[in-house]
mmCIF file of C-alpha atoms in Angstrom:
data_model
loop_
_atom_site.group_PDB
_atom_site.id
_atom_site.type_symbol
_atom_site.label_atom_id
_atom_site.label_comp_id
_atom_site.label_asym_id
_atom_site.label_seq_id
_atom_site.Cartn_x
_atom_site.Cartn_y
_atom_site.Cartn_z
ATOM 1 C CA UNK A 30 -8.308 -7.777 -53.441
ATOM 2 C CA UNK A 31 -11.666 -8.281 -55.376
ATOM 3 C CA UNK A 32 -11.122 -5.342 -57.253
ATOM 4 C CA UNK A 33 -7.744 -6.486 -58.809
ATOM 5 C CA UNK A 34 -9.676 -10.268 -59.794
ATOM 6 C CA UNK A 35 -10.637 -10.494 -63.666
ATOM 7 C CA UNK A 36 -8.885 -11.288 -67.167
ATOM 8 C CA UNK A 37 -5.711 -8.857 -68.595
ATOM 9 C CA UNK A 38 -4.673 -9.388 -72.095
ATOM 10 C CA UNK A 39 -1.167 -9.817 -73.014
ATOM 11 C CA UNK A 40 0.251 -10.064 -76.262
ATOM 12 C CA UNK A 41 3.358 -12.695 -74.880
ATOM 13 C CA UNK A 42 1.583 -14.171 -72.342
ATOM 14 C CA UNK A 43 -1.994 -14.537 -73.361
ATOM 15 C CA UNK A 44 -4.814 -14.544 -71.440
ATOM 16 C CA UNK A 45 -3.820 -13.700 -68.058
ATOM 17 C CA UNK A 46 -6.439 -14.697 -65.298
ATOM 18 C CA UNK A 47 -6.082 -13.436 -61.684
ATOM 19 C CA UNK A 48 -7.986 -14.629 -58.394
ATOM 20 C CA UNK A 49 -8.325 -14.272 -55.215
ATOM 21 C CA UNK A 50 -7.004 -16.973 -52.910
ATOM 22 C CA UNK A 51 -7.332 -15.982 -49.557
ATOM 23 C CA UNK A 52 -4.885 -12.760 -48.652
ATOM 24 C CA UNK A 53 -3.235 -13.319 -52.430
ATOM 25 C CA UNK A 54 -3.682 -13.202 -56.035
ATOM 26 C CA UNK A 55 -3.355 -16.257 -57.851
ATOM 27 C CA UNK A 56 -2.347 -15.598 -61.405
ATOM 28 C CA UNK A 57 -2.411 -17.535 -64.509
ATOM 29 C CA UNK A 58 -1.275 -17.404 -67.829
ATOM 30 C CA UNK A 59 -2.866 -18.921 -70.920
ATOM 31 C CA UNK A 60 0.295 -19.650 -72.777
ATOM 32 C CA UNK A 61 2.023 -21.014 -69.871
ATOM 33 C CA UNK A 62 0.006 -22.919 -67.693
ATOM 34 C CA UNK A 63 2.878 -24.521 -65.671
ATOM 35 C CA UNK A 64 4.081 -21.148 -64.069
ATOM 36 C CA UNK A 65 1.443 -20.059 -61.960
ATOM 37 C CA UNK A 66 2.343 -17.153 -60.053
ATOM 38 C CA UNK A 67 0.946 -15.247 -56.364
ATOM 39 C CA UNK A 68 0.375 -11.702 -55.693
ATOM 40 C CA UNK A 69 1.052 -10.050 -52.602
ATOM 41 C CA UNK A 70 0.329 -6.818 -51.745
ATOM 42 C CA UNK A 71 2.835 -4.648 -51.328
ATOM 43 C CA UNK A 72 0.513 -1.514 -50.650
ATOM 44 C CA UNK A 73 -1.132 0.672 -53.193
ATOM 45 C CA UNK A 74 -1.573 -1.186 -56.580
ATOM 46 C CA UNK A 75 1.783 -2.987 -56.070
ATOM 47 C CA UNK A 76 2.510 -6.865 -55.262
ATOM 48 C CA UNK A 77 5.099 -8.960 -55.216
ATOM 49 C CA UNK A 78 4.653 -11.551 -57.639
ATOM 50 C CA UNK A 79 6.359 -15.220 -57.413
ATOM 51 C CA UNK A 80 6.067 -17.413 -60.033
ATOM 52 C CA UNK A 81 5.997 -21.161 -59.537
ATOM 53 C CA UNK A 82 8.799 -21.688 -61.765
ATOM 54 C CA UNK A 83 11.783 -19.980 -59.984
ATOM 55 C CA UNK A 84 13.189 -19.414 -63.816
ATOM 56 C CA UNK A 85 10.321 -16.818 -64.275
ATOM 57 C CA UNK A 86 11.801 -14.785 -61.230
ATOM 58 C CA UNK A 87 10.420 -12.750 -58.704
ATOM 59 C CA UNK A 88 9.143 -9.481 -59.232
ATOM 60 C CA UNK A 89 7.069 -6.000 -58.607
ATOM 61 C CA UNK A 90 3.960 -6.062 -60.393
ATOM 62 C CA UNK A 91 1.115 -3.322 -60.894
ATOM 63 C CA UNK A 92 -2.325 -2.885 -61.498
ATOM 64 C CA UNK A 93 -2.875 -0.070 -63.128
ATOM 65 C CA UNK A 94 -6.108 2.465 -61.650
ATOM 66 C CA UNK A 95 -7.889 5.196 -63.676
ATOM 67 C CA UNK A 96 -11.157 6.896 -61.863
ATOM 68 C CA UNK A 97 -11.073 4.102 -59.576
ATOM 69 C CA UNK A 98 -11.642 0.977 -61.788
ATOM 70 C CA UNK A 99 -8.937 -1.228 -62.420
ATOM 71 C CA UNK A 100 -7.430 -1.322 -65.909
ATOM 72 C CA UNK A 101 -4.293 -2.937 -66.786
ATOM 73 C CA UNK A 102 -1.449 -5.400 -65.212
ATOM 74 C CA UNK A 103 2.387 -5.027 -65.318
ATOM 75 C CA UNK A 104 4.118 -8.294 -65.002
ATOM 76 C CA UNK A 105 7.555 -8.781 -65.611
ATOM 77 C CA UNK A 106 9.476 -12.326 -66.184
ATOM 78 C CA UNK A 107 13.563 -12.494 -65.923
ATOM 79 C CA UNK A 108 14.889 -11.089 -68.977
ATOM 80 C CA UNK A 109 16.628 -14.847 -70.226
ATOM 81 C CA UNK A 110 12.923 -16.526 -70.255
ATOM 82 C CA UNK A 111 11.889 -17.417 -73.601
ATOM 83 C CA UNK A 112 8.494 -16.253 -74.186
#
């Protein structure tokens, strides 16, 4: 999970910050600071993330891998959350 741990940059969403926390990624993000979310792994680069706030939804999320380093983050919110 180490590998996946580090800062993403999101237009919407900010800075996002992920860390481990024992067998999940904790996630957090800048411009909203009340909806931490978790990670779990799924397999592969895919997780399950679950927001704090159950208006922000549940979702597949992705790390995306080139030559082995990690290099991006998919998150998705539900589509009626106002960014």
């Amino acid at each position: 999970l180490q590998r996946y741990a580090g800062t993403y940059g999101h237009p919407v969403y900010g800075e996002v910050n992920v860390q481990v926390e024992g067998t999940l990624l904790r996630v957090l993000l800048s411009h909203h600071p009340n909806s931490p979310a978790t990670l779990q792994a799924l397999g592969g680069n895919e997780f399950l993330c679950t927001f704090a706030n159950p208006t922000f939804g549940i979702h597949p999320a992705r790390f995306e891998v080139t030559q082995n380093n990690v290099t991006a983050l998919t998150l998705k919110v539900n589509d009626f959350v106002e960014y």
